[in-house]
Amino acid sequence: MIRKEDGTTESLITVAEFQARVQAGAISPDHTISRDGQHWKRIYDVEGLRQLFGDGSPASPKRSRQATVIGLPPSHLPMPAVPSAAPMLKQTLVGVPVPLPLSPPPATLSEPARKGHSTIIGIPAASLPASTKRGLMADSAVSSTHAPSIAPLGRQSSMYHAETKPLTGYAMRASLWMSRLPRGWVWAGIGVLCLAAWVLAFFILGTLLAGCNYVRQATSTRDNTPQLLELGLLEAPSEEPHSHPLNHNAFPLHEVLAHFRRIEEDNVQGLFLRLNPMGSAWARMEDMREGLVNARKTKKPIHCHFDEADNTAYALAAAGCDHVTMSPSGALHLIGTSIEITYARELLDKLGVRAELKQVGRYKGAADRLTHQSMPPESRESLGAIVRDMQERLVSLIQGRSQLSKGDLKAVFGHGPFTADEALKAGLIDAIGFVDQARQTAKETAHATQVRSLEPQTAKGLDIGNLIKNLTKHADASTDLSGPRVALVVLEGTILDGDSEGLGAIRSGPVIRALRDIENTADIKSVVLRINSPGGSALASDNIWHAVRRLARKKPVIASFGDIAASGGYYIGSAGTEILAQPTSLVGSIGVVGGKVNIAGLLAKLGLHSDVLSSTDYAAWLSPLHPFSEPQAQRLEHLLETTYDRFLSRVATGRGVPVSGIVPAAEGRLFTGKQALEHGLVDGFGGLQTALWRAHELGKVKASTPVQMWPPARDLGELLVEAFGGANPGLSAKPASALDVLAYNLRITNMSPLVQTLLLNPQSMACVLPYELIVR
């Protein structure tokens, strides 16, 4: 991008175009140039471009084994030493090869010595004429200005320098000492010093980049070029408030919504989305659909392209995009919704393992996969209703762009997956084309002259700048806010007890501390509690519920449900002032499951047997090496029923209704957001953006009031320390344990939250409320 003195800009793509414009006189060396539209530089200052204007700048000399003269005025050099084609732009020559032997220096050779900076470096002493040697090696006591001191460097090299200073002398002595060392030692030492210097410069540069980042953005010149914004959603956005330093494919959801709102900027003419399958991210898809629907109110075109799409990705394209293009060899997996659960009871029986788990609530199916061989009737009833409701929602989202009736659309699902030709014929897409063709169409439709990609640069390869900033500590802007603001607290993962931050889980200690800080911070006027959790520990859920309830008495707390807020996830959210969910969110599962996994049979098959000596009947009752006795089983059932009654009471208190009003929606039954609204478990529909708007409204603050996010951003160094069992100094001095790392690994491998909680919950009694369900 070239910007001229009158403020106009011109986009150039090839070098040939640039050269032609220079020859035509349309571009001068005083014009500015930019690759990203933000950082402008004068063309004459760009190395390699000033030569195009015919200023005759000398090219860099090639490497030569000849001696080199540095720092001598040209008049003091023999004529053969100066290339005839190189103009004398400066008074000194650097890197000009000098043919040897060197002719005797003129009488004025010692004149530059008075300035204290003229030096001859690298001329073999044997190649110098006798007169030159005498001039160079003269005793410094004769004349302090005309006869500089000399320190021989060894290996037939000599140096001429003026006004040697103490530090320079030490350096010369060090060089002489190094010259006597074996060559291998010298190179090894130089390598170590260079590595240390590189590391030091690496961190200093990172600190400077981090500290000056805001200044660069604030002082950059605004580019008014008509732009088409391009956003690559290579996977479903994450619920985490910040980007992960090592995963640059997944944008945080709030950042995606912010990018959608950029279409309102004057110089943005349209939006181009590249979509990939999004799996079971139904609620996140609904959030993005809301964002695109609001963006379409600007009447600016929104184009989507995909190589491959599933139910959720296509629903987003169908409901949010003006124009949908599919790659010629792509596939559209518009095949309807499904739930698939694997039951392991028979395998456990063969292994000699028994899951001694009890559930309170007829529909509570968290333990079914370990205690049943197939789906029980209650789960089939509950989950079947979810599949049908999600399918109806999918049809309604697609119907807005298709010319087919609702009945015909239902029949369409019987023919998937679709090829590109079949999808075009069925009216599911608007065109067939490769991504570059779709991008060009979107650019022309939007009348844009530039396409700006919003993808992280590191997605294209290793970016040293981002790596530096990730490895160096820099403050997140959201943590330095002052004045009135809204807090966004993101709770993602299985709920566990613990006072230190865990990887991939919701630990009660840090969450409660954060809620107490928000409660005591007068400038925070309202809170959005974003919950995406299948549940977890009953104790941790109850403690967090109490903290949310305390906070809600002082400030509005909007509970915003993501893809799933079940069991403990709903337990926490029920304490909020209001609850918002998407029609496709999974909500409820008010029930309890607990117990242990007995591996005594497996050990017996391996030839292992255990005996226990205990002072009471319950001293070792949770040991996995023995089954529950009858009194122990009865005690377990009593504890679970007590926890269930407390769960009902907490939900009734939070929702402001009697317990009898919650019982019909309990019994462990799971609902979609649509069904939950009918049963009074949520107050309305809406995603994260709607929840933030509502928080601004209830907090009585302006729409422009900033949002402060928790947990705060952590750099790559902190994440690596945590991953290897270190401490997170920003949250707790207690180091993360090996179980924390195990929890993170279990999460990323989609291990059941029930198994996670049974393995990792530190309570003496494992009363847990997790529910994991994937709807495709």
PDB file of N, CA and C in Angstrom, residues 319-392:
ATOM      1  N   ALA A 319     -27.990 -19.335   8.461  1.00  0.00           N
ATOM      2  CA  ALA A 319     -28.741 -18.331   9.207  1.00  0.00           C
ATOM      3  C   ALA A 319     -28.052 -16.979   9.265  1.00  0.00           C
ATOM      4  N   GLY A 320     -26.735 -16.934   9.010  1.00  0.00           N
ATOM      5  CA  GLY A 320     -26.016 -15.687   9.209  1.00  0.00           C
ATOM      6  C   GLY A 320     -25.380 -15.082   7.989  1.00  0.00           C
ATOM      7  N   CYS A 321     -25.296 -15.800   6.866  1.00  0.00           N
ATOM      8  CA  CYS A 321     -24.553 -15.314   5.694  1.00  0.00           C
ATOM      9  C   CYS A 321     -25.496 -14.986   4.539  1.00  0.00           C
ATOM     10  N   ASP A 322     -25.132 -13.958   3.767  1.00  0.00           N
ATOM     11  CA  ASP A 322     -25.912 -13.591   2.587  1.00  0.00           C
ATOM     12  C   ASP A 322     -25.634 -14.525   1.416  1.00  0.00           C
ATOM     13  N   HIS A 323     -24.413 -15.023   1.345  1.00  0.00           N
ATOM     14  CA  HIS A 323     -23.999 -15.837   0.199  1.00  0.00           C
ATOM     15  C   HIS A 323     -23.119 -16.964   0.709  1.00  0.00           C
ATOM     16  N   VAL A 324     -23.409 -18.212   0.287  1.00  0.00           N
ATOM     17  CA  VAL A 324     -22.681 -19.389   0.755  1.00  0.00           C
ATOM     18  C   VAL A 324     -22.068 -20.098  -0.447  1.00  0.00           C
ATOM     19  N   THR A 325     -20.754 -20.321  -0.382  1.00  0.00           N
ATOM     20  CA  THR A 325     -20.018 -21.007  -1.441  1.00  0.00           C
ATOM     21  C   THR A 325     -19.360 -22.248  -0.868  1.00  0.00           C
ATOM     22  N   MET A 326     -19.327 -23.309  -1.672  1.00  0.00           N
ATOM     23  CA  MET A 326     -18.756 -24.599  -1.257  1.00  0.00           C
ATOM     24  C   MET A 326     -17.708 -25.038  -2.264  1.00  0.00           C
ATOM     25  N   SER A 327     -16.619 -25.617  -1.803  1.00  0.00           N
ATOM     26  CA  SER A 327     -15.560 -26.091  -2.695  1.00  0.00           C
ATOM     27  C   SER A 327     -16.077 -27.212  -3.591  1.00  0.00           C
ATOM     28  N   PRO A 328     -15.563 -27.308  -4.820  1.00  0.00           N
ATOM     29  CA  PRO A 328     -16.067 -28.328  -5.754  1.00  0.00           C
ATOM     30  C   PRO A 328     -15.981 -29.752  -5.215  1.00  0.00           C
ATOM     31  N   SER A 329     -14.924 -30.072  -4.492  1.00  0.00           N
ATOM     32  CA  SER A 329     -14.762 -31.433  -3.984  1.00  0.00           C
ATOM     33  C   SER A 329     -15.101 -31.534  -2.502  1.00  0.00           C
ATOM     34  N   GLY A 330     -15.794 -30.532  -1.974  1.00  0.00           N
ATOM     35  CA  GLY A 330     -16.131 -30.522  -0.564  1.00  0.00           C
ATOM     36  C   GLY A 330     -17.290 -31.450  -0.234  1.00  0.00           C
ATOM     37  N   ALA A 331     -17.674 -31.441   1.024  1.00  0.00           N
ATOM     38  CA  ALA A 331     -18.767 -32.296   1.496  1.00  0.00           C
ATOM     39  C   ALA A 331     -19.587 -31.518   2.511  1.00  0.00           C
ATOM     40  N   LEU A 332     -20.906 -31.643   2.419  1.00  0.00           N
ATOM     41  CA  LEU A 332     -21.826 -31.025   3.360  1.00  0.00           C
ATOM     42  C   LEU A 332     -22.506 -32.143   4.152  1.00  0.00           C
ATOM     43  N   HIS A 333     -22.118 -32.260   5.424  1.00  0.00           N
ATOM     44  CA  HIS A 333     -22.639 -33.323   6.277  1.00  0.00           C
ATOM     45  C   HIS A 333     -23.889 -32.821   7.006  1.00  0.00           C
ATOM     46  N   LEU A 334     -24.909 -32.481   6.242  1.00  0.00           N
ATOM     47  CA  LEU A 334     -26.189 -32.067   6.800  1.00  0.00           C
ATOM     48  C   LEU A 334     -27.033 -33.324   6.956  1.00  0.00           C
ATOM     49  N   ILE A 335     -26.878 -34.015   8.071  1.00  0.00           N
ATOM     50  CA  ILE A 335     -27.409 -35.366   8.219  1.00  0.00           C
ATOM     51  C   ILE A 335     -28.335 -35.501   9.425  1.00  0.00           C
ATOM     52  N   GLY A 336     -28.634 -34.417  10.126  1.00  0.00           N
ATOM     53  CA  GLY A 336     -29.516 -34.504  11.273  1.00  0.00           C
ATOM     54  C   GLY A 336     -28.757 -34.735  12.568  1.00  0.00           C
ATOM     55  N   THR A 337     -29.456 -34.615  13.691  1.00  0.00           N
ATOM     56  CA  THR A 337     -28.837 -34.682  15.010  1.00  0.00           C
ATOM     57  C   THR A 337     -28.827 -36.110  15.552  1.00  0.00           C
ATOM     58  N   SER A 338     -27.877 -36.384  16.425  1.00  0.00           N
ATOM     59  CA  SER A 338     -27.769 -37.713  17.020  1.00  0.00           C
ATOM     60  C   SER A 338     -27.017 -37.630  18.339  1.00  0.00           C
ATOM     61  N   ILE A 339     -27.287 -38.604  19.199  1.00  0.00           N
ATOM     62  CA  ILE A 339     -26.567 -38.783  20.451  1.00  0.00           C
ATOM     63  C   ILE A 339     -26.116 -40.230  20.504  1.00  0.00           C
ATOM     64  N   GLU A 340     -24.853 -40.432  20.792  1.00  0.00           N
ATOM     65  CA  GLU A 340     -24.299 -41.795  20.848  1.00  0.00           C
ATOM     66  C   GLU A 340     -23.570 -41.977  22.179  1.00  0.00           C
ATOM     67  N   ILE A 341     -23.927 -43.025  22.897  1.00  0.00           N
ATOM     68  CA  ILE A 341     -23.329 -43.306  24.206  1.00  0.00           C
ATOM     69  C   ILE A 341     -22.814 -44.744  24.210  1.00  0.00           C
ATOM     70  N   THR A 342     -21.612 -44.935  24.656  1.00  0.00           N
ATOM     71  CA  THR A 342     -21.010 -46.265  24.769  1.00  0.00           C
ATOM     72  C   THR A 342     -21.148 -46.754  26.207  1.00  0.00           C
ATOM     73  N   TYR A 343     -21.660 -47.971  26.368  1.00  0.00           N
ATOM     74  CA  TYR A 343     -21.855 -48.558  27.696  1.00  0.00           C
ATOM     75  C   TYR A 343     -20.804 -49.637  27.933  1.00  0.00           C
ATOM     76  N   ALA A 344     -20.186 -49.583  29.106  1.00  0.00           N
ATOM     77  CA  ALA A 344     -19.009 -50.413  29.379  1.00  0.00           C
ATOM     78  C   ALA A 344     -19.247 -51.481  30.438  1.00  0.00           C
ATOM     79  N   ARG A 345     -20.511 -51.737  30.803  1.00  0.00           N
ATOM     80  CA  ARG A 345     -20.769 -52.694  31.891  1.00  0.00           C
ATOM     81  C   ARG A 345     -20.211 -54.076  31.560  1.00  0.00           C
ATOM     82  N   GLU A 346     -20.430 -54.574  30.361  1.00  0.00           N
ATOM     83  CA  GLU A 346     -19.965 -55.918  30.003  1.00  0.00           C
ATOM     84  C   GLU A 346     -18.443 -56.000  30.022  1.00  0.00           C
ATOM     85  N   LEU A 347     -17.778 -54.968  29.544  1.00  0.00           N
ATOM     86  CA  LEU A 347     -16.320 -54.958  29.567  1.00  0.00           C
ATOM     87  C   LEU A 347     -15.808 -54.967  31.005  1.00  0.00           C
ATOM     88  N   LEU A 348     -16.428 -54.174  31.870  1.00  0.00           N
ATOM     89  CA  LEU A 348     -15.998 -54.143  33.264  1.00  0.00           C
ATOM     90  C   LEU A 348     -16.206 -55.500  33.932  1.00  0.00           C
ATOM     91  N   ASP A 349     -17.307 -56.167  33.579  1.00  0.00           N
ATOM     92  CA  ASP A 349     -17.541 -57.500  34.148  1.00  0.00           C
ATOM     93  C   ASP A 349     -16.440 -58.469  33.729  1.00  0.00           C
ATOM     94  N   LYS A 350     -16.034 -58.397  32.472  1.00  0.00           N
ATOM     95  CA  LYS A 350     -14.970 -59.283  31.996  1.00  0.00           C
ATOM     96  C   LYS A 350     -13.643 -58.967  32.680  1.00  0.00           C
ATOM     97  N   LEU A 351     -13.426 -57.720  33.013  1.00  0.00           N
ATOM     98  CA  LEU A 351     -12.188 -57.322  33.676  1.00  0.00           C
ATOM     99  C   LEU A 351     -12.227 -57.573  35.179  1.00  0.00           C
ATOM    100  N   GLY A 352     -13.394 -57.824  35.701  1.00  0.00           N
ATOM    101  CA  GLY A 352     -13.518 -57.987  37.147  1.00  0.00           C
ATOM    102  C   GLY A 352     -13.637 -56.673  37.882  1.00  0.00           C
ATOM    103  N   VAL A 353     -14.118 -55.629  37.185  1.00  0.00           N
ATOM    104  CA  VAL A 353     -14.284 -54.307  37.778  1.00  0.00           C
ATOM    105  C   VAL A 353     -15.773 -54.030  37.909  1.00  0.00           C
ATOM    106  N   ARG A 354     -16.161 -53.468  39.037  1.00  0.00           N
ATOM    107  CA  ARG A 354     -17.572 -53.172  39.286  1.00  0.00           C
ATOM    108  C   ARG A 354     -17.723 -51.725  39.716  1.00  0.00           C
ATOM    109  N   ALA A 355     -18.594 -51.012  39.013  1.00  0.00           N
ATOM    110  CA  ALA A 355     -18.880 -49.622  39.360  1.00  0.00           C
ATOM    111  C   ALA A 355     -20.004 -49.598  40.372  1.00  0.00           C
ATOM    112  N   GLU A 356     -19.675 -49.365  41.627  1.00  0.00           N
ATOM    113  CA  GLU A 356     -20.676 -49.313  42.696  1.00  0.00           C
ATOM    114  C   GLU A 356     -21.131 -47.865  42.857  1.00  0.00           C
ATOM    115  N   LEU A 357     -21.937 -47.429  41.894  1.00  0.00           N
ATOM    116  CA  LEU A 357     -22.410 -46.054  41.849  1.00  0.00           C
ATOM    117  C   LEU A 357     -23.923 -46.039  42.029  1.00  0.00           C
ATOM    118  N   LYS A 358     -24.419 -45.078  42.795  1.00  0.00           N
ATOM    119  CA  LYS A 358     -25.843 -44.909  43.015  1.00  0.00           C
ATOM    120  C   LYS A 358     -26.255 -43.535  42.526  1.00  0.00           C
ATOM    121  N   GLN A 359     -27.463 -43.448  41.986  1.00  0.00           N
ATOM    122  CA  GLN A 359     -27.986 -42.207  41.430  1.00  0.00           C
ATOM    123  C   GLN A 359     -29.291 -41.847  42.116  1.00  0.00           C
ATOM    124  N   VAL A 360     -29.463 -40.557  42.379  1.00  0.00           N
ATOM    125  CA  VAL A 360     -30.719 -40.036  42.919  1.00  0.00           C
ATOM    126  C   VAL A 360     -31.371 -39.217  41.811  1.00  0.00           C
ATOM    127  N   GLY A 361     -32.528 -39.675  41.353  1.00  0.00           N
ATOM    128  CA  GLY A 361     -33.204 -39.073  40.219  1.00  0.00           C
ATOM    129  C   GLY A 361     -33.398 -40.116  39.124  1.00  0.00           C
ATOM    130  N   ARG A 362     -34.639 -40.316  38.708  1.00  0.00           N
ATOM    131  CA  ARG A 362     -34.915 -41.388  37.743  1.00  0.00           C
ATOM    132  C   ARG A 362     -34.193 -41.178  36.424  1.00  0.00           C
ATOM    133  N   TYR A 363     -33.989 -39.905  36.039  1.00  0.00           N
ATOM    134  CA  TYR A 363     -33.392 -39.624  34.731  1.00  0.00           C
ATOM    135  C   TYR A 363     -31.895 -39.343  34.811  1.00  0.00           C
ATOM    136  N   LYS A 364     -31.342 -39.435  35.996  1.00  0.00           N
ATOM    137  CA  LYS A 364     -29.915 -39.149  36.144  1.00  0.00           C
ATOM    138  C   LYS A 364     -29.127 -40.280  35.519  1.00  0.00           C
ATOM    139  N   GLY A 365     -28.513 -40.011  34.378  1.00  0.00           N
ATOM    140  CA  GLY A 365     -27.859 -41.085  33.634  1.00  0.00           C
ATOM    141  C   GLY A 365     -26.357 -41.000  33.573  1.00  0.00           C
ATOM    142  N   ALA A 366     -25.738 -40.203  34.468  1.00  0.00           N
ATOM    143  CA  ALA A 366     -24.292 -40.031  34.397  1.00  0.00           C
ATOM    144  C   ALA A 366     -23.546 -41.334  34.611  1.00  0.00           C
ATOM    145  N   ALA A 367     -24.081 -42.221  35.476  1.00  0.00           N
ATOM    146  CA  ALA A 367     -23.378 -43.472  35.779  1.00  0.00           C
ATOM    147  C   ALA A 367     -23.821 -44.618  34.893  1.00  0.00           C
ATOM    148  N   ASP A 368     -24.812 -44.397  34.026  1.00  0.00           N
ATOM    149  CA  ASP A 368     -25.365 -45.508  33.246  1.00  0.00           C
ATOM    150  C   ASP A 368     -24.317 -46.199  32.392  1.00  0.00           C
ATOM    151  N   ARG A 369     -23.399 -45.446  31.844  1.00  0.00           N
ATOM    152  CA  ARG A 369     -22.421 -46.038  30.929  1.00  0.00           C
ATOM    153  C   ARG A 369     -21.480 -47.005  31.641  1.00  0.00           C
ATOM    154  N   LEU A 370     -21.395 -46.883  32.955  1.00  0.00           N
ATOM    155  CA  LEU A 370     -20.560 -47.799  33.724  1.00  0.00           C
ATOM    156  C   LEU A 370     -21.368 -48.899  34.411  1.00  0.00           C
ATOM    157  N   THR A 371     -22.689 -48.688  34.553  1.00  0.00           N
ATOM    158  CA  THR A 371     -23.508 -49.643  35.308  1.00  0.00           C
ATOM    159  C   THR A 371     -24.509 -50.395  34.438  1.00  0.00           C
ATOM    160  N   HIS A 372     -24.668 -50.018  33.168  1.00  0.00           N
ATOM    161  CA  HIS A 372     -25.638 -50.662  32.284  1.00  0.00           C
ATOM    162  C   HIS A 372     -24.946 -51.158  31.019  1.00  0.00           C
ATOM    163  N   GLN A 373     -25.596 -52.124  30.379  1.00  0.00           N
ATOM    164  CA  GLN A 373     -25.093 -52.637  29.107  1.00  0.00           C
ATOM    165  C   GLN A 373     -25.725 -51.923  27.921  1.00  0.00           C
ATOM    166  N   SER A 374     -26.845 -51.249  28.142  1.00  0.00           N
ATOM    167  CA  SER A 374     -27.524 -50.506  27.082  1.00  0.00           C
ATOM    168  C   SER A 374     -28.291 -49.357  27.715  1.00  0.00           C
ATOM    169  N   MET A 375     -28.880 -48.524  26.888  1.00  0.00           N
ATOM    170  CA  MET A 375     -29.556 -47.326  27.369  1.00  0.00           C
ATOM    171  C   MET A 375     -30.845 -47.682  28.118  1.00  0.00           C
ATOM    172  N   PRO A 376     -30.979 -47.255  29.371  1.00  0.00           N
ATOM    173  CA  PRO A 376     -32.206 -47.521  30.114  1.00  0.00           C
ATOM    174  C   PRO A 376     -33.377 -46.702  29.565  1.00  0.00           C
ATOM    175  N   PRO A 377     -34.619 -47.134  29.832  1.00  0.00           N
ATOM    176  CA  PRO A 377     -35.799 -46.444  29.271  1.00  0.00           C
ATOM    177  C   PRO A 377     -35.875 -44.970  29.653  1.00  0.00           C
ATOM    178  N   GLU A 378     -35.506 -44.626  30.900  1.00  0.00           N
ATOM    179  CA  GLU A 378     -35.593 -43.228  31.318  1.00  0.00           C
ATOM    180  C   GLU A 378     -34.649 -42.338  30.513  1.00  0.00           C
ATOM    181  N   SER A 379     -33.435 -42.814  30.299  1.00  0.00           N
ATOM    182  CA  SER A 379     -32.479 -42.040  29.504  1.00  0.00           C
ATOM    183  C   SER A 379     -32.939 -41.950  28.053  1.00  0.00           C
ATOM    184  N   ARG A 380     -33.505 -43.031  27.542  1.00  0.00           N
ATOM    185  CA  ARG A 380     -33.996 -43.014  26.163  1.00  0.00           C
ATOM    186  C   ARG A 380     -35.099 -41.976  25.992  1.00  0.00           C
ATOM    187  N   GLU A 381     -35.956 -41.859  26.981  1.00  0.00           N
ATOM    188  CA  GLU A 381     -37.036 -40.866  26.922  1.00  0.00           C
ATOM    189  C   GLU A 381     -36.478 -39.451  26.966  1.00  0.00           C
ATOM    190  N   SER A 382     -35.576 -39.199  27.917  1.00  0.00           N
ATOM    191  CA  SER A 382     -35.036 -37.862  28.091  1.00  0.00           C
ATOM    192  C   SER A 382     -34.179 -37.440  26.909  1.00  0.00           C
ATOM    193  N   LEU A 383     -33.266 -38.309  26.504  1.00  0.00           N
ATOM    194  CA  LEU A 383     -32.352 -37.955  25.420  1.00  0.00           C
ATOM    195  C   LEU A 383     -33.050 -37.941  24.068  1.00  0.00           C
ATOM    196  N   GLY A 384     -34.067 -38.773  23.909  1.00  0.00           N
ATOM    197  CA  GLY A 384     -34.825 -38.747  22.659  1.00  0.00           C
ATOM    198  C   GLY A 384     -35.512 -37.414  22.454  1.00  0.00           C
ATOM    199  N   ALA A 385     -36.027 -36.825  23.528  1.00  0.00           N
ATOM    200  CA  ALA A 385     -36.650 -35.511  23.425  1.00  0.00           C
ATOM    201  C   ALA A 385     -35.633 -34.453  23.025  1.00  0.00           C
ATOM    202  N   ILE A 386     -34.391 -34.581  23.509  1.00  0.00           N
ATOM    203  CA  ILE A 386     -33.341 -33.620  23.155  1.00  0.00           C
ATOM    204  C   ILE A 386     -32.995 -33.731  21.673  1.00  0.00           C
ATOM    205  N   VAL A 387     -32.879 -34.950  21.168  1.00  0.00           N
ATOM    206  CA  VAL A 387     -32.550 -35.139  19.745  1.00  0.00           C
ATOM    207  C   VAL A 387     -33.626 -34.520  18.861  1.00  0.00           C
ATOM    208  N   ARG A 388     -34.878 -34.747  19.199  1.00  0.00           N
ATOM    209  CA  ARG A 388     -35.971 -34.197  18.386  1.00  0.00           C
ATOM    210  C   ARG A 388     -36.003 -32.677  18.456  1.00  0.00           C
ATOM    211  N   ASP A 389     -35.782 -32.123  19.636  1.00  0.00           N
ATOM    212  CA  ASP A 389     -35.822 -30.671  19.793  1.00  0.00           C
ATOM    213  C   ASP A 389     -34.671 -30.004  19.038  1.00  0.00           C
ATOM    214  N   MET A 390     -33.487 -30.606  19.101  1.00  0.00           N
ATOM    215  CA  MET A 390     -32.338 -30.046  18.383  1.00  0.00           C
ATOM    216  C   MET A 390     -32.540 -30.130  16.869  1.00  0.00           C
ATOM    217  N   GLN A 391     -33.165 -31.209  16.413  1.00  0.00           N
ATOM    218  CA  GLN A 391     -33.422 -31.351  14.986  1.00  0.00           C
ATOM    219  C   GLN A 391     -34.402 -30.284  14.501  1.00  0.00           C
ATOM    220  N   GLU A 392     -35.430 -30.020  15.283  1.00  0.00           N
ATOM    221  CA  GLU A 392     -36.378 -28.982  14.907  1.00  0.00           C
ATOM    222  C   GLU A 392     -35.697 -27.610  14.862  1.00  0.00           C
TER     223      GLU A 392
END
